[in-house]
Amino acid sequence: MTDAAQPAFVLVRPQMGENIGAAARGMLNFGLDAMRLVAPRDGWPNPAARAMASGAGRVLDAAEVSDSTAEAVASCHFVLATTARPRGLTVPVYSPEAAMVEARDRIARGERVAVLFGPERAGLENADIARANAVVSVPVNPDYASLNLAQCVLLMAYEWRRATAEVVPHTVEMAGAVWADQAEVDALAAHYESRLEEAGFFFPPEKAESMKRNLRNLWSRMPLTRADAQILHGVLRQMVRWAGRGR
């Protein structure tokens, strides 16, 4: 992915190489690789960052290093600043989700977007936030609003992925199985009904039809695979054999 097709994640005066590496890993998890660093405290490159990146070293290799926030965002048209605390500035405030939707839409129009992340100790300073066009406020616990740098990067990267990729909200991992079709469910229902009939389960007689209907409805509500149906047939057959031996 090129810088033009994604927001640049700008780590402003990061203090620990480990957090830079963890941020790189989080970015790459969600398809981002445009990292910019502003005056990293321990210099650059940083061995601790590479050790923590765990396979995301290419993000670190391509990272742009600047001396100031102004230099890091000079080429951008729209800048977002992440902060958990009100700063006394008049500025639009986005949720992480809305921020990444806005970033997506602006990038689609050909704009370049950056997201600022502050240093671990105290976050972004007002001078950094004043350069941003909008603020991103994470809805954290107000009694404990401090987010780790890499956590914040991961959260924003995740929202970027949600905004730009098709995310399936729910699915079932079939592991090679196939769903039972209606004929197979009907056969299973008939098998159980016939054996239960023999066992005198449907009693009293006037309630038999509603009991059979409820039992059939039970099978319909169950998301059965073909293998499930075969197992349930086998269970019933074995129980019948066992019951026959006990007579």
GROMACS .gro file of C-alpha atoms in nm:
model
  247
    1MET     CA    1   0.000   0.000   0.000
    2THR     CA    2   0.129   0.346  -0.085
    3ASP     CA    3   0.117   0.651   0.140
    4ALA     CA    4  -0.140   0.805  -0.095
    5ALA     CA    5  -0.384   0.521  -0.030
    6GLN     CA    6  -0.370   0.526   0.350
    7PRO     CA    7  -0.327   0.765   0.641
    8ALA     CA    8   0.022   0.822   0.776
    9PHE     CA    9   0.051   0.729   1.144
   10VAL     CA   10   0.279   0.985   1.306
   11LEU     CA   11   0.435   0.894   1.642
   12VAL     CA   12   0.533   1.223   1.804
   13ARG     CA   13   0.840   1.204   2.030
   14PRO     CA   14   0.796   0.836   2.117
   15GLN     CA   15   1.001   0.737   2.418
   16MET     CA   16   1.038   0.359   2.406
   17GLY     CA   17   1.160   0.157   2.112
   18GLU     CA   18   0.940  -0.130   2.225
   19ASN     CA   19   0.629   0.081   2.176
   20ILE     CA   20   0.740   0.185   1.829
   21GLY     CA   21   0.789  -0.180   1.737
   22ALA     CA   22   0.453  -0.280   1.882
   23ALA     CA   23   0.289   0.007   1.692
   24ALA     CA   24   0.446  -0.114   1.368
   25ARG     CA   25   0.314  -0.461   1.434
   26GLY     CA   26  -0.036  -0.329   1.501
   27MET     CA   27  -0.029  -0.120   1.185
   28LEU     CA   28   0.072  -0.409   0.964
   29ASN     CA   29  -0.191  -0.633   1.124
   30PHE     CA   30  -0.451  -0.409   0.962
   31GLY     CA   31  -0.279  -0.331   0.634
   32LEU     CA   32  -0.100  -0.005   0.719
   33ASP     CA   33   0.269   0.064   0.667
   34ALA     CA   34   0.309   0.444   0.647
   35MET     CA   35   0.480   0.527   0.976
   36ARG     CA   36   0.640   0.861   1.055
   37LEU     CA   37   0.847   0.936   1.365
   38VAL     CA   38   0.901   1.277   1.521
   39ALA     CA   39   1.218   1.306   1.728
   40PRO     CA   40   1.223   0.959   1.886
   41ARG     CA   41   1.383   0.994   2.228
   42ASP     CA   42   1.638   0.715   2.189
   43GLY     CA   43   1.732   0.794   1.829
   44TRP     CA   44   1.674   0.594   1.516
   45PRO     CA   45   1.709   0.313   1.417
   46ASN     CA   46   1.628   0.143   1.747
   47PRO     CA   47   1.712  -0.226   1.810
   48ALA     CA   48   1.438  -0.258   2.072
   49ALA     CA   49   1.179  -0.146   1.816
   50ARG     CA   50   1.290  -0.410   1.567
   51ALA     CA   51   1.286  -0.685   1.829
   52MET     CA   52   0.930  -0.595   1.929
   53ALA     CA   53   0.804  -0.556   1.570
   54SER     CA   54   0.799  -0.936   1.529
   55GLY     CA   55   0.788  -0.957   1.151
   56ALA     CA   56   0.674  -0.600   1.085
   57GLY     CA   57   1.029  -0.477   1.031
   58ARG     CA   58   0.944  -0.343   0.685
   59VAL     CA   59   0.722  -0.080   0.849
   60LEU     CA   60   1.021   0.034   1.054
   61ASP     CA   61   1.253   0.023   0.752
   62ALA     CA   62   1.025   0.259   0.560
   63ALA     CA   63   0.952   0.490   0.854
   64GLU     CA   64   1.018   0.859   0.787
   65VAL     CA   65   1.194   1.047   1.065
   66SER     CA   66   1.139   1.419   1.124
   67ASP     CA   67   1.264   1.670   1.378
   68SER     CA   68   0.925   1.831   1.432
   69THR     CA   69   0.553   1.766   1.403
   70ALA     CA   70   0.527   2.049   1.151
   71GLU     CA   71   0.781   1.879   0.927
   72ALA     CA   72   0.612   1.538   0.963
   73VAL     CA   73   0.270   1.663   0.848
   74ALA     CA   74   0.384   1.930   0.601
   75SER     CA   75   0.263   1.732   0.299
   76CYS     CA   76  -0.078   1.648   0.448
   77HIS     CA   77  -0.413   1.811   0.378
   78PHE     CA   78  -0.596   1.681   0.684
   79VAL     CA   79  -0.448   1.596   1.025
   80LEU     CA   80  -0.614   1.412   1.312
   81ALA     CA   81  -0.473   1.424   1.666
   82THR     CA   82  -0.549   1.146   1.913
   83THR     CA   83  -0.603   1.259   2.271
   84ALA     CA   84  -0.804   1.137   2.567
   85ARG     CA   85  -0.823   1.472   2.746
   86PRO     CA   86  -0.996   1.800   2.663
   87ARG     CA   87  -0.738   2.062   2.572
   88GLY     CA   88  -0.932   2.388   2.579
   89LEU     CA   89  -0.912   2.420   2.201
   90THR     CA   90  -1.204   2.478   1.966
   91VAL     CA   91  -1.173   2.182   1.732
   92PRO     CA   92  -1.397   1.915   1.576
   93VAL     CA   93  -1.393   1.591   1.775
   94TYR     CA   94  -1.436   1.249   1.611
   95SER     CA   95  -1.480   0.901   1.751
   96PRO     CA   96  -1.215   0.658   1.621
   97GLU     CA   97  -1.471   0.500   1.387
   98ALA     CA   98  -1.590   0.832   1.244
   99ALA     CA   99  -1.232   0.957   1.214
  100MET     CA  100  -1.126   0.668   0.995
  101VAL     CA  101  -1.436   0.700   0.779
  102GLU     CA  102  -1.348   1.067   0.730
  103ALA     CA  103  -0.988   0.969   0.652
  104ARG     CA  104  -1.106   0.713   0.398
  105ASP     CA  105  -1.333   0.960   0.223
  106ARG     CA  106  -1.068   1.232   0.207
  107ILE     CA  107  -0.804   0.994   0.077
  108ALA     CA  108  -1.050   0.878  -0.190
  109ARG     CA  109  -1.072   1.243  -0.302
  110GLY     CA  110  -0.694   1.257  -0.338
  111GLU     CA  111  -0.607   1.420  -0.004
  112ARG     CA  112  -0.322   1.310   0.220
  113VAL     CA  113  -0.417   1.236   0.581
  114ALA     CA  114  -0.209   1.197   0.895
  115VAL     CA  115  -0.296   1.073   1.244
  116LEU     CA  116  -0.088   1.204   1.535
  117PHE     CA  117  -0.008   0.992   1.840
  118GLY     CA  118   0.157   1.149   2.143
  119PRO     CA  119   0.449   1.032   2.357
  120GLU     CA  120   0.389   0.776   2.628
  121ARG     CA  121   0.437   1.001   2.930
  122ALA     CA  122   0.177   1.272   2.871
  123GLY     CA  123   0.039   1.245   2.518
  124LEU     CA  124   0.034   1.521   2.261
  125GLU     CA  125   0.108   1.877   2.367
  126ASN     CA  126  -0.125   2.162   2.278
  127ALA     CA  127   0.125   2.286   2.023
  128ASP     CA  128   0.094   1.953   1.838
  129ILE     CA  129  -0.285   1.945   1.863
  130ALA     CA  130  -0.310   2.302   1.736
  131ARG     CA  131  -0.165   2.180   1.404
  132ALA     CA  132  -0.445   1.924   1.365
  133ASN     CA  133  -0.771   1.985   1.182
  134ALA     CA  134  -0.962   1.762   1.422
  135VAL     CA  135  -0.923   1.554   1.736
  136VAL     CA  136  -0.993   1.185   1.783
  137SER     CA  137  -1.127   1.107   2.129
  138VAL     CA  138  -1.135   0.743   2.235
  139PRO     CA  139  -1.434   0.665   2.459
  140VAL     CA  140  -1.228   0.522   2.743
  141ASN     CA  141  -1.306   0.495   3.113
  142PRO     CA  142  -1.289   0.857   3.237
  143ASP     CA  143  -1.139   0.735   3.564
  144TYR     CA  144  -0.852   0.573   3.376
  145ALA     CA  145  -0.813   0.739   3.039
  146SER     CA  146  -0.448   0.656   2.971
  147LEU     CA  147  -0.392   0.440   2.663
  148ASN     CA  148  -0.057   0.284   2.581
  149LEU     CA  149   0.086   0.426   2.256
  150ALA     CA  150   0.080   0.093   2.075
  151GLN     CA  151  -0.274   0.023   2.198
  152CYS     CA  152  -0.396   0.351   2.056
  153VAL     CA  153  -0.225   0.280   1.723
  154LEU     CA  154  -0.381  -0.066   1.713
  155LEU     CA  155  -0.726   0.073   1.784
  156MET     CA  156  -0.702   0.332   1.506
  157ALA     CA  157  -0.557   0.078   1.263
  158TYR     CA  158  -0.847  -0.154   1.337
  159GLU     CA  159  -1.098   0.122   1.267
  160TRP     CA  160  -0.919   0.197   0.940
  161ARG     CA  161  -0.956  -0.166   0.842
  162ARG     CA  162  -1.325  -0.161   0.931
  163ALA     CA  163  -1.374   0.151   0.719
  164THR     CA  164  -1.192   0.022   0.412
  165ALA     CA  165  -1.235  -0.356   0.401
  166GLU     CA  166  -1.539  -0.578   0.399
  167VAL     CA  167  -1.571  -0.708   0.753
  168VAL     CA  168  -1.806  -1.004   0.794
  169PRO     CA  169  -1.987  -0.950   1.126
  170HIS     CA  170  -2.066  -1.317   1.180
  171THR     CA  171  -1.971  -1.641   1.016
  172VAL     CA  172  -1.930  -2.010   1.099
  173GLU     CA  173  -1.605  -2.195   1.039
  174MET     CA  174  -1.726  -2.517   0.876
  175ALA     CA  175  -1.395  -2.707   0.903
  176GLY     CA  176  -1.480  -2.912   0.594
  177ALA     CA  177  -1.839  -2.985   0.699
  178VAL     CA  178  -2.153  -2.905   0.499
  179TRP     CA  179  -2.494  -2.808   0.630
  180ALA     CA  180  -2.761  -3.078   0.637
  181ASP     CA  181  -3.032  -3.016   0.381
  182GLN     CA  182  -3.404  -3.036   0.452
  183ALA     CA  183  -3.429  -3.395   0.332
  184GLU     CA  184  -3.160  -3.502   0.577
  185VAL     CA  185  -3.326  -3.314   0.864
  186ASP     CA  186  -3.661  -3.471   0.772
  187ALA     CA  187  -3.505  -3.818   0.776
  188LEU     CA  188  -3.353  -3.752   1.118
  189ALA     CA  189  -3.684  -3.621   1.252
  190ALA     CA  190  -3.870  -3.925   1.115
  191HIS     CA  191  -3.615  -4.163   1.267
  192TYR     CA  192  -3.654  -4.012   1.613
  193GLU     CA  193  -4.030  -3.987   1.584
  194SER     CA  194  -4.067  -4.353   1.491
  195ARG     CA  195  -3.842  -4.478   1.772
  196LEU     CA  196  -4.006  -4.251   2.027
  197GLU     CA  197  -4.343  -4.377   1.908
  198GLU     CA  198  -4.229  -4.735   1.975
  199ALA     CA  199  -4.107  -4.631   2.320
  200GLY     CA  200  -4.443  -4.479   2.411
  201PHE     CA  201  -4.302  -4.128   2.439
  202PHE     CA  202  -4.600  -3.955   2.277
  203PHE     CA  203  -4.845  -3.974   2.564
  204PRO     CA  204  -5.124  -3.901   2.627
  205PRO     CA  205  -5.263  -3.971   2.277
  206GLU     CA  206  -5.448  -3.640   2.249
  207LYS     CA  207  -5.117  -3.453   2.285
  208ALA     CA  208  -4.922  -3.671   2.045
  209GLU     CA  209  -4.958  -3.450   1.738
  210SER     CA  210  -4.848  -3.131   1.915
  211MET     CA  211  -4.554  -3.317   2.074
  212LYS     CA  212  -4.445  -3.441   1.730
  213ARG     CA  213  -4.482  -3.093   1.585
  214ASN     CA  214  -4.273  -2.941   1.867
  215LEU     CA  215  -4.008  -3.208   1.822
  216ARG     CA  216  -3.992  -3.138   1.448
  217ASN     CA  217  -3.963  -2.768   1.524
  218LEU     CA  218  -3.672  -2.844   1.757
  219TRP     CA  219  -3.482  -3.011   1.472
  220SER     CA  220  -3.557  -2.717   1.243
  221ARG     CA  221  -3.412  -2.470   1.492
  222MET     CA  222  -3.086  -2.661   1.527
  223PRO     CA  223  -2.809  -2.564   1.281
  224LEU     CA  224  -2.717  -2.922   1.188
  225THR     CA  225  -2.435  -3.030   0.960
  226ARG     CA  226  -2.457  -3.353   0.765
  227ALA     CA  227  -2.208  -3.507   1.008
  228ASP     CA  228  -2.422  -3.394   1.304
  229ALA     CA  229  -2.725  -3.568   1.155
  230GLN     CA  230  -2.527  -3.888   1.098
  231ILE     CA  231  -2.403  -3.884   1.459
  232LEU     CA  232  -2.754  -3.836   1.594
  233HIS     CA  233  -2.881  -4.124   1.380
  234GLY     CA  234  -2.599  -4.338   1.521
  235VAL     CA  235  -2.672  -4.233   1.879
  236LEU     CA  236  -3.034  -4.338   1.846
  237ARG     CA  237  -2.951  -4.668   1.677
  238GLN     CA  238  -2.704  -4.755   1.952
  239MET     CA  239  -2.950  -4.665   2.228
  240VAL     CA  240  -3.213  -4.889   2.069
  241ARG     CA  241  -2.962  -5.178   2.048
  242TRP     CA  242  -2.862  -5.124   2.411
  243ALA     CA  243  -3.224  -5.114   2.525
  244GLY     CA  244  -3.292  -5.438   2.334
  245ARG     CA  245  -3.006  -5.621   2.507
  246GLY     CA  246  -3.142  -5.522   2.845
  247ARG     CA  247  -3.479  -5.690   2.794
   0.00000   0.00000   0.00000
